Amino acid sequence: MKKKQFKTESKKLLDMMINSIYTHKEIFLRELISNASDAIDKRYFRSLTDPDSGLSRSDYEISIAANEEERTLTVSDNGCGMTADELENNLGTIAKSGSLDFKSENSADNVDIIGQFGVGFYSAFMVADKVSVVSKVYGADKAYRWESEGVDGYTLEECDKDQVGTEITLHIKPDTEEEDYCEFLEPYSIQRLVKKYSDYIHYPIRMDFEVNKPVEGKEGETEKVTERRTLNSITPLWKKPAAEITEEEYNNFYSAKFMDYEPPLKVIHYKQEGAVEYTALLFIPSHAPFDYYSKSYEKGLQLYSSGVMIMDRCSDVLPDHFSFVKGLIDSSDISLNISRETLQQDYQLKTIAKAVEKKIKNELAKMMETDREKYEKFYKAFGPQLKFGVYSDYGTHKELLQDLIMFTSSNEMKYTTLKEYVSRMPGSQKSIYYACGDTAEKAMRLPQAAAVISKGYEVLLLTDDVDEFTLQTIMTYEDKKFVNVSTDELDLATEEETKKLNEENESGKELLDFIKDSVGGLNAVRFSNSLGGHPAALSSEGGMSIEMARVLSKMPDAGEGLKASLVLDINSEHAVTAKIKELYASDKDKCAKYCKLLYAQARLLSGLEIENAEEFSSLISELMI
Ligand code: ADP
Ligand code: MG
């Protein structure tokens, strides 16, 4: 029999199709099953106008059979079949899609046909070194066999076949060191692949399983029997109206599909009509996966096109700030991909991504309003991601996210939103105050925080590294500035008080300079009245706060110069200050030592370590003896 060459001249093209379009070899099964499903659709579609040509809807099936000895895998369908010409045209021509032709000829927009690129079939050559297609169309008495070993071309001959439809046999490649092709002959692997990619194909996909069954009446004895099983679920859960789905069904679906032992905190299930139509079934997990805050976590939603999974984790439809969301999008408007690259350019995907982002935001806002306890649980798990979302991309998403974030407030030590904080601000309060620390309690004990609180104002207590960057990115909320209490931006003093302090600083300049020189490393030393009852505290001036410098200096690429300009604030009314003034006049040596002690105290009160523990210890000892 004469071998025919493939119609595209370029064998290279076929080679490329086989080896580089698909990232995973296993998707060949999805492609063959999709083709079988399309073929049944076509036969069914024709039967609507020509009743004799069809079966009844329940007779249609896709059948898989594996023969491990012969290393063959067969996928058969009772769909429309192919004539000799069609075999030659559809399979002999790369990138020729009979399905696309069918769609345009029949203006069959309402037919859910999957194929349209005309390359899916060739994915069989990723796992098979020989593919044989036997096919028969309705009304013909002859069937034809198309056979090919890949790039060399194909043969076409007449043969026998009883039933109308197509039977595709793959001669699976021998195993190699890199690849265990025998996996594709193993019934349970096949079942897994069908579940993974083709679970919602509209026709049953069936396969025989050899199972051991107890023999009736004979205790302890078993016999091998063949059991025919349907591998796919057929109707996707998300295609059912939400009102008909129980919470348990959602939860089971979620835990099986996304491997989570805890039920989701929230299910978002909706159907979008309009320019791009799709169904989304999204879940907000109730806890962060163990690797969530690490680089290995991959965000994304599953993408389905007419019930076929075309991508397991599509990251383009989910923004980073909502990367915790699990779920899927099903849209017949997204074409079955031939590669990741084509999908990424898809306008439809962009439209979907925008809508999904908005939907998630609204659902979270609703949860915050109607079920605060649940929202706080959510926030404990994923709040850092939202805060990071505000800060990242130069604040592009701050409008979207700023009302979803919360901080612990000195007001009852409870979470508060910015909106709630502002709504409680007394008329005299100009700014939104915050203090940073390892824990909320520590932040609240900062001398400056204590001073703000004693004025009757609330302080947000920031404990995550990202927190201050988040607030600085928002910059102002309802025209209120964010003020770190440990900086020179703290503006508690009245005009009169400021005037008095300025005078004190002026007249005490000599002493203040002396303190600055004695301690070293300080940018300034100043009298302050915003320290509660504490003798001294540290603050910063200029843009970089103590907390920011601490966080930035931990970064792997932190250079020098990431230092805050430190200011030692001294409580002019404290007895210690009086003592220092006295020593300055009588004993400069001792005064210098006391200044160092005062500075050490200020560091401790501001949540910093003492720089020179040895010196501190000997100074204290001296004092004690
Ligand atoms: P696509 O599915 O994107 O059209 P394929 O390479 O998967 O491209 O298939 C090429 C063509 O071969 C299909 O469009 C269809 O016309 C035909 N074909 C493939 N498998 C079958 C089948 N099982 N039954 C009938 N026709 C088939
Ligand atoms: Mg196809």
XYZ file of C-alpha atoms and ligand atoms in Angstrom:
653
model
C 0.000 0.000 0.000
C 1.345 3.363 -0.982
C 2.127 5.770 1.771
C 0.676 9.232 1.360
C 2.472 12.300 2.538
C 0.807 14.698 4.905
C -0.644 17.609 3.042
C 1.215 20.337 4.779
C 4.596 20.187 3.221
C 6.249 20.928 6.444
C 6.951 17.851 8.470
C 8.572 20.211 10.859
C 5.165 21.597 11.651
C 3.877 18.196 12.689
C 6.967 17.598 14.707
C 6.434 20.886 16.459
C 2.791 20.085 17.109
C 3.685 16.799 18.631
C 6.537 17.935 20.765
C 6.080 21.477 21.806
C 2.535 22.743 21.751
C 1.382 20.900 24.795
C 3.065 21.074 28.129
C 1.656 17.809 29.399
C 1.622 14.612 27.393
C -1.404 13.375 29.286
C -3.739 15.855 27.584
C -3.826 13.652 24.470
C -6.693 11.752 26.101
C -8.631 14.961 26.643
C -8.170 15.787 22.938
C -9.393 12.406 21.717
C -12.349 12.466 24.082
C -13.245 16.008 22.999
C -13.155 14.910 19.366
C -15.377 11.932 20.162
C -17.793 14.203 21.982
C -17.832 16.610 19.025
C -18.516 13.704 16.669
C -21.484 12.599 18.764
C -22.751 16.178 18.898
C -22.632 16.312 15.117
C -24.504 13.081 14.710
C -27.055 14.220 17.251
C -27.386 17.600 15.551
C -28.081 15.922 12.217
C -30.568 13.547 13.771
C -32.692 16.525 14.700
C -33.480 17.147 11.029
C -33.064 13.561 9.804
C -34.534 11.375 12.567
C -33.532 8.054 11.014
C -29.829 8.772 11.130
C -29.548 9.059 14.859
C -29.696 6.999 17.976
C -31.689 8.073 20.946
C -29.794 10.425 23.200
C -29.120 7.779 25.846
C -27.422 5.412 23.388
C -24.498 7.685 22.764
C -21.282 6.848 24.541
C -17.541 7.135 24.414
C -15.721 3.964 25.250
C -12.139 3.449 26.379
C -10.308 0.131 26.355
C -6.725 -0.532 27.353
C -4.736 -3.630 26.548
C -1.620 -3.739 28.638
C -0.055 -6.741 26.860
C -0.442 -5.298 23.399
C 0.209 -1.779 24.666
C -2.841 -0.388 22.897
C -5.323 2.171 24.060
C -8.574 2.514 22.147
C -11.023 5.387 22.259
C -14.261 4.746 20.378
C -17.417 6.684 19.828
C -20.717 6.187 18.048
C -20.620 9.663 16.593
C -20.822 10.872 13.008
C -17.764 8.973 11.756
C -15.633 9.998 8.779
C -15.731 9.091 5.115
C -12.516 8.207 3.303
C -12.355 11.793 2.078
C -12.896 13.177 5.515
C -10.253 10.921 6.995
C -7.869 12.211 4.421
C -8.895 15.836 4.776
C -9.341 16.067 8.516
C -6.523 13.845 9.681
C -4.255 14.089 6.668
C -4.123 17.847 6.848
C -2.611 19.426 9.831
C -4.443 22.430 11.182
C -7.584 21.518 9.258
C -10.549 21.407 11.526
C -13.635 19.590 10.334
C -15.325 20.888 13.445
C -14.747 24.498 12.554
C -16.118 23.874 9.047
C -19.141 22.178 10.556
C -19.771 25.152 12.778
C -19.613 27.701 9.975
C -21.589 25.580 7.528
C -24.383 24.954 9.973
C -24.206 28.352 11.619
C -24.361 26.137 14.641
C -23.643 28.667 17.309
C -25.753 26.846 19.785
C -23.854 23.610 19.324
C -21.206 23.227 21.962
C -18.461 21.967 19.742
C -15.038 22.020 21.285
C -12.564 21.628 18.444
C -11.517 24.351 16.051
C -7.767 24.429 15.692
C -7.298 21.128 13.967
C -4.249 20.037 15.907
C -5.690 18.183 18.906
C -5.728 14.838 17.174
C -1.976 14.930 16.624
C -1.316 15.079 20.338
C -1.853 11.300 20.181
C 1.639 11.080 18.718
C 3.102 12.391 21.949
C 2.390 9.021 23.530
C 1.905 6.674 20.571
C 4.292 5.596 17.842
C 1.416 4.416 15.698
C -2.185 5.578 15.491
C -4.937 3.720 13.717
C -8.344 5.250 13.010
C -11.222 3.104 11.819
C -14.347 5.017 10.908
C -17.739 4.559 9.336
C -20.430 7.098 8.568
C -24.168 6.559 8.669
C -25.618 4.986 5.555
C -22.285 3.745 4.163
C -21.583 0.065 3.803
C -17.859 0.457 3.872
C -15.546 1.588 6.623
C -12.012 2.954 6.291
C -8.813 2.613 8.210
C -6.398 5.538 8.406
C -3.038 4.678 9.897
C 0.098 6.653 10.601
C 3.372 6.398 12.424
C 3.826 10.137 12.603
C 5.841 12.382 10.324
C 6.352 9.724 7.632
C 2.811 10.037 6.314
C -0.219 7.781 6.476
C -2.046 4.964 4.759
C -5.745 4.721 3.987
C -7.588 1.481 3.206
C -11.026 -0.043 3.211
C -11.975 -2.268 6.126
C -14.886 -3.708 8.106
C -16.719 -2.061 10.927
C -20.211 -2.853 12.185
C -21.214 0.274 13.972
C -21.297 3.820 12.761
C -18.649 5.873 14.479
C -14.920 6.060 15.006
C -12.446 3.862 16.797
C -8.997 5.258 17.444
C -6.265 2.880 18.536
C -3.016 4.177 19.949
C 0.048 1.952 19.997
C 1.647 3.322 23.102
C 5.377 4.040 22.937
C 7.827 1.868 24.874
C 8.802 3.242 28.278
C 11.965 5.280 28.478
C 14.089 6.506 31.343
C 12.270 9.847 31.386
C 8.767 8.729 30.649
C 6.590 5.856 31.805
C 4.168 5.632 28.915
C 2.660 2.475 30.439
C 0.800 4.832 32.756
C -1.564 5.488 29.863
C -2.520 1.824 29.796
C -3.320 1.559 33.456
C -7.103 1.686 34.109
C -6.881 3.783 37.259
C -4.555 6.326 35.656
C -6.943 6.597 32.758
C -9.817 7.095 35.144
C -7.858 9.843 36.883
C -7.156 11.615 33.589
C -10.785 11.452 32.528
C -11.825 12.869 35.892
C -9.246 15.596 35.649
C -9.863 16.844 32.138
C -13.099 15.427 30.846
C -15.316 15.012 33.869
C -18.088 17.137 32.412
C -18.253 15.846 28.850
C -21.974 15.532 28.106
C -21.828 11.864 27.087
C -20.873 8.955 29.306
C -17.253 7.852 29.031
C -17.139 4.173 29.934
C -14.437 1.611 30.588
C -14.272 -1.977 31.802
C -12.574 -2.720 35.100
C -11.483 -6.123 36.366
C -12.529 -6.356 39.980
C -12.516 -9.037 42.651
C -15.999 -9.703 43.939
C -16.979 -12.033 46.758
C -18.639 -15.168 45.426
C -22.209 -15.381 46.604
C -22.798 -18.139 49.122
C -19.092 -18.989 49.430
C -17.556 -17.195 52.354
C -14.054 -15.769 51.821
C -13.931 -16.630 48.123
C -13.646 -14.035 45.426
C -13.846 -14.118 41.676
C -12.676 -11.803 38.944
C -15.498 -10.060 37.198
C -15.610 -7.329 34.616
C -17.432 -4.228 35.651
C -18.295 -1.480 33.225
C -18.018 1.913 34.830
C -18.881 5.411 33.762
C -15.845 7.557 34.488
C -17.203 11.063 34.156
C -19.747 13.008 36.198
C -21.384 14.338 33.005
C -23.282 17.260 34.526
C -21.021 19.828 36.089
C -22.139 20.985 39.508
C -21.738 24.600 38.461
C -24.192 24.213 35.588
C -26.971 23.455 38.021
C -28.923 26.450 39.341
C -27.393 27.604 42.619
C -30.739 27.262 44.373
C -30.714 23.525 43.725
C -27.294 22.891 45.174
C -26.931 22.035 48.837
C -24.159 23.314 51.036
C -22.948 19.766 51.403
C -22.678 19.337 47.638
C -20.598 22.497 47.371
C -18.397 21.430 50.260
C -17.818 17.944 48.878
C -17.010 19.320 45.476
C -14.585 21.802 46.991
C -12.728 19.368 49.174
C -12.433 16.768 46.429
C -11.294 19.202 43.801
C -9.068 21.493 45.790
C -7.738 19.047 48.363
C -8.808 20.955 51.405
C -9.939 19.125 54.516
C -11.851 22.132 55.825
C -15.022 23.391 54.130
C -14.702 26.767 52.433
C -15.607 29.941 54.273
C -17.625 31.209 51.354
C -18.958 29.923 48.052
C -19.426 32.362 45.168
C -21.409 30.864 42.315
C -22.758 32.997 39.534
C -23.503 33.104 35.873
C -22.462 36.093 33.851
C -24.412 37.046 30.759
C -23.378 39.701 28.320
C -20.426 40.363 26.061
C -18.505 37.434 27.493
C -20.628 34.718 29.044
C -19.297 32.445 31.708
C -20.128 30.612 34.869
C -17.890 31.011 37.893
C -17.735 28.779 40.921
C -15.340 30.317 43.417
C -14.383 29.415 46.960
C -12.777 31.387 49.721
C -10.868 28.886 51.847
C -11.244 29.053 55.609
C -7.520 28.872 56.226
C -4.336 29.633 54.345
C -2.656 26.639 52.698
C 0.654 25.812 54.388
C 2.652 27.271 51.509
C 0.410 30.275 50.905
C 2.888 32.926 51.966
C 5.786 31.289 50.158
C 7.075 31.443 46.621
C 5.950 27.902 45.849
C 2.257 28.815 46.071
C 0.664 29.083 42.657
C -2.519 31.064 42.292
C -5.083 30.513 39.577
C -8.520 29.301 38.626
C -9.354 26.273 36.549
C -10.571 27.097 33.084
C -13.245 25.081 31.368
C -14.519 25.436 27.882
C -17.823 23.630 27.375
C -17.161 21.176 30.164
C -13.581 20.390 29.175
C -10.798 21.514 31.418
C -8.321 23.460 29.356
C -6.126 24.843 32.077
C -5.591 23.709 35.606
C -4.317 26.946 37.046
C -4.943 30.007 34.965
C -3.267 32.846 36.813
C -4.462 35.550 34.427
C -8.027 35.486 35.684
C -7.081 36.065 39.316
C -5.282 39.150 40.639
C -2.481 38.635 43.169
C -4.383 40.308 45.961
C -7.083 37.649 45.696
C -4.686 34.787 45.036
C -6.239 32.785 47.875
C -9.446 32.204 45.910
C -9.922 28.703 44.510
C -12.387 27.687 41.865
C -13.152 27.604 38.201
C -14.468 29.525 35.250
C -16.436 27.817 32.527
C -17.013 29.676 29.315
C -17.775 28.458 25.839
C -16.426 31.843 24.711
C -12.896 30.822 25.584
C -11.498 28.723 22.816
C -9.828 25.474 23.649
C -6.235 26.420 23.961
C -3.451 25.094 21.907
C -0.874 26.716 24.082
C -0.619 28.916 27.096
C 0.536 31.824 24.974
C -2.640 32.001 22.913
C -4.741 32.061 26.022
C -2.848 34.879 27.616
C -3.674 37.227 24.802
C -7.313 36.422 25.004
C -9.495 39.501 25.274
C -12.217 37.346 26.815
C -9.918 36.370 29.635
C -9.197 39.981 30.475
C -12.894 40.770 30.601
C -13.516 37.786 32.839
C -10.609 38.684 35.110
C -11.964 42.187 35.664
C -15.431 40.937 36.497
C -14.116 38.214 38.801
C -12.031 40.728 40.735
C -15.029 42.985 41.239
C -17.230 40.115 42.278
C -14.776 38.847 44.892
C -14.375 42.342 46.278
C -18.104 42.844 46.606
C -18.615 39.481 48.242
C -15.887 40.196 50.785
C -17.364 43.607 51.523
C -20.737 41.986 52.004
C -19.278 39.399 54.356
C -17.621 42.138 56.378
C -20.935 43.869 56.760
C -23.205 40.922 57.428
C -20.995 38.416 59.202
C -18.167 40.171 60.964
C -17.005 37.082 62.832
C -16.584 35.172 59.598
C -14.824 38.101 57.990
C -12.357 38.330 60.838
C -11.591 34.645 60.430
C -10.998 35.274 56.769
C -8.908 38.319 57.569
C -6.694 36.465 60.020
C -5.856 34.030 57.247
C -5.533 36.361 54.269
C -5.383 39.926 55.609
C -1.633 40.214 54.978
C -2.253 39.475 51.305
C -4.828 42.259 51.046
C -2.505 44.714 52.769
C 0.295 43.686 50.488
C -2.097 44.188 47.575
C -2.631 47.825 48.571
C 1.097 48.422 48.674
C 2.157 46.525 45.553
C 2.052 47.822 41.972
C 2.616 51.374 43.246
C -0.755 51.476 44.901
C -2.746 50.738 41.758
C -5.266 48.664 43.703
C -5.601 50.784 46.804
C -9.063 52.111 45.988
C -10.306 48.582 45.518
C -8.807 47.217 48.700
C -8.629 49.976 51.292
C -12.053 49.279 52.728
C -11.342 45.577 53.091
C -8.342 45.957 55.359
C -8.437 46.177 59.135
C -6.042 46.897 61.963
C -6.200 46.285 65.651
C -7.186 49.485 67.357
C -6.424 50.745 70.838
C -10.200 51.040 71.037
C -11.008 47.799 72.901
C -8.117 46.078 71.100
C -10.501 45.063 68.318
C -10.139 45.023 64.560
C -11.310 48.204 62.934
C -11.641 49.336 59.350
C -10.412 52.759 58.320
C -13.983 53.850 57.775
C -14.971 52.850 61.292
C -11.918 54.570 62.747
C -12.666 57.825 60.993
C -16.322 57.686 61.995
C -15.252 57.646 65.661
C -12.753 60.510 65.412
C -13.583 63.434 67.686
C -13.790 66.819 65.995
C -10.459 67.984 67.416
C -8.538 65.047 65.898
C -6.761 65.942 62.695
C -4.950 62.749 61.693
C -5.245 58.981 61.804
C -2.647 57.790 64.317
C -0.775 54.530 64.280
C 1.966 52.904 66.308
C 4.165 49.954 65.346
C 5.343 47.039 67.425
C 5.864 43.268 67.555
C 2.488 42.907 69.168
C -0.503 45.207 69.521
C 0.162 45.462 73.257
C 3.738 46.558 72.714
C 2.733 49.130 70.120
C 0.160 50.519 72.500
C 2.758 50.902 75.239
C 4.945 53.207 73.162
C 5.249 56.465 75.115
C 3.915 58.480 72.185
C 0.966 56.103 71.709
C 0.125 56.481 75.366
C 0.154 60.255 74.917
C -2.212 60.078 71.932
C -4.577 57.748 73.750
C -4.597 59.995 76.815
C -5.902 62.754 74.559
C -8.932 60.580 73.871
C -7.804 59.547 70.381
C -7.583 56.053 68.971
C -4.340 54.516 67.765
C -4.083 51.792 65.112
C -1.657 49.169 66.318
C 0.466 47.867 63.450
C 2.161 44.512 63.875
C 2.852 43.159 60.361
C 5.922 44.197 58.402
C 3.775 45.359 55.519
C 1.386 47.473 57.611
C 3.120 50.822 57.596
C 3.920 50.534 53.895
C 0.256 49.853 53.284
C -0.874 52.978 55.117
C 1.823 55.095 53.524
C 0.598 53.908 50.121
C -2.967 54.928 50.900
C -1.518 58.274 52.070
C -4.815 59.827 53.094
C -8.173 58.358 53.942
C -11.181 60.673 53.749
C -8.686 63.548 53.653
C -7.099 62.431 56.920
C -3.365 61.913 56.936
C -1.810 58.815 58.489
C 0.634 59.721 61.217
C 3.129 57.391 62.823
C 3.195 58.471 66.478
C 6.960 57.884 66.664
C 7.830 60.517 64.100
C 8.137 64.274 63.949
C 4.742 64.297 62.251
C 2.996 63.753 65.544
C 0.989 66.926 65.934
C -0.618 66.743 69.331
C 0.617 69.976 70.829
C -1.595 73.020 70.711
C -0.220 76.242 69.312
C 0.482 77.489 72.780
C 2.214 74.293 73.822
C 4.316 74.324 70.688
C 5.389 77.850 71.398
C 6.385 76.907 74.920
C 8.313 73.844 73.729
C 10.159 75.894 71.122
C 11.256 78.297 73.799
C 12.420 75.438 76.009
C 14.366 73.910 73.179
C 15.903 77.274 72.423
C 16.981 78.029 75.960
C 18.111 74.433 76.633
C 20.126 74.187 73.425
C 23.467 73.830 75.149
C 22.251 70.927 77.294
C 20.497 69.274 74.374
C 23.699 69.446 72.325
C 25.605 67.977 75.224
C 23.167 65.047 75.398
C 23.430 64.536 71.654
C 27.217 64.420 71.794
C 27.254 62.138 74.810
C 25.000 59.585 73.230
C 26.222 59.767 69.631
C 24.383 58.548 66.531
C 21.409 60.834 67.076
C 20.057 63.338 64.628
C 18.570 65.569 67.286
C 17.573 65.764 70.924
C 14.421 67.650 71.804
C 12.057 68.392 74.621
C 8.638 66.906 74.086
C 5.282 66.883 75.794
C 3.922 63.841 73.948
C 5.449 61.033 75.985
C 2.742 60.270 78.502
C 4.494 59.827 81.834
C 7.679 58.402 80.349
C 11.020 60.168 80.669
C 12.128 59.715 77.059
C 11.376 58.001 73.770
C 12.794 57.716 70.292
C 11.192 59.065 67.201
C 12.323 59.769 63.686
C 12.311 62.727 61.376
C 12.275 62.767 57.608
C 10.360 60.164 55.572
C 11.837 56.980 56.989
C 10.289 55.776 60.236
C 12.062 53.511 62.710
C 9.717 50.689 61.773
C 10.238 51.135 58.043
C 14.006 51.155 58.464
C 13.753 47.970 60.528
C 11.667 46.198 57.878
C 13.758 47.414 54.940
C 17.055 46.493 56.540
C 15.817 42.888 56.773
C 15.413 42.681 52.994
C 18.053 40.572 51.285
C 19.203 43.440 49.065
C 19.174 46.090 51.778
C 22.094 48.431 51.357
C 23.581 50.841 53.825
C 21.745 54.074 54.387
C 18.457 52.437 55.286
C 18.545 54.165 58.596
C 15.955 56.340 60.228
C 17.075 59.781 61.384
C 16.709 59.259 65.111
C 15.475 61.894 67.497
C 15.626 61.506 71.264
C 12.523 63.066 72.759
C 12.877 64.053 76.381
C 9.983 64.718 78.665
C 10.732 68.188 79.953
C 8.438 67.698 82.917
C 9.931 64.430 84.131
C 12.025 64.311 87.326
C 14.837 62.547 85.455
C 15.187 65.595 83.239
C 15.523 67.822 86.260
C 18.248 65.515 87.549
C 20.127 65.684 84.274
C 19.933 69.464 84.249
C 21.346 69.506 87.772
C 24.235 67.168 86.898
C 24.990 69.184 83.797
C 25.785 72.068 86.080
C 27.646 70.096 88.756
C 29.228 66.954 87.229
C 29.484 66.700 83.423
C 31.102 63.280 83.587
C 28.247 61.764 85.498
C 25.755 63.688 83.417
C 27.097 62.066 80.252
C 26.640 58.640 81.802
C 23.069 59.459 82.768
C 22.382 60.620 79.227
C 23.479 57.232 77.946
C 21.174 55.538 80.419
C 18.313 57.782 79.385
C 18.943 56.885 75.772
C 19.006 53.168 76.582
C 15.653 53.508 78.311
C 14.249 55.334 75.307
C 15.371 52.528 73.017
C 13.738 49.926 75.199
C 10.523 51.912 75.436
C 10.478 52.279 71.654
C 10.805 48.552 71.144
C 14.441 48.622 70.062
C 17.381 46.723 71.453
C 20.100 48.361 73.476
C 23.053 48.839 71.160
C 25.853 48.310 73.654
C 24.618 45.906 76.331
C 28.005 45.716 78.050
C 28.289 49.451 78.548
C 24.678 49.604 79.692
C 25.287 46.879 82.232
C 28.327 48.537 83.735
C 26.552 51.890 83.934
C 23.673 50.267 85.787
C 26.060 48.435 88.095
C 27.836 51.663 88.883
C 24.517 53.147 89.818
C 23.654 50.242 92.065
C 26.842 50.031 94.052
P -10.217 20.013 16.023
O -10.866 19.120 17.014
O -9.635 21.249 16.674
O -11.057 20.334 14.852
P -8.441 17.803 15.695
O -7.035 17.681 15.218
O -8.670 17.392 17.104
O -8.918 19.274 15.473
O -9.355 16.985 14.754
C -9.378 17.260 13.355
C -10.686 16.909 12.735
O -10.800 15.492 12.614
C -11.901 17.286 13.547
O -12.271 18.615 13.297
C -12.950 16.312 13.025
O -13.518 16.784 11.841
C -12.137 15.105 12.718
N -12.225 14.096 13.789
C -11.305 13.870 14.751
N -11.709 12.873 15.577
C -12.938 12.487 15.132
C -13.899 11.498 15.569
N -13.680 10.737 16.642
N -15.029 11.375 14.839
C -15.271 12.152 13.771
N -14.418 13.090 13.311
C -13.263 13.253 13.971
Mg -10.053 18.282 18.596
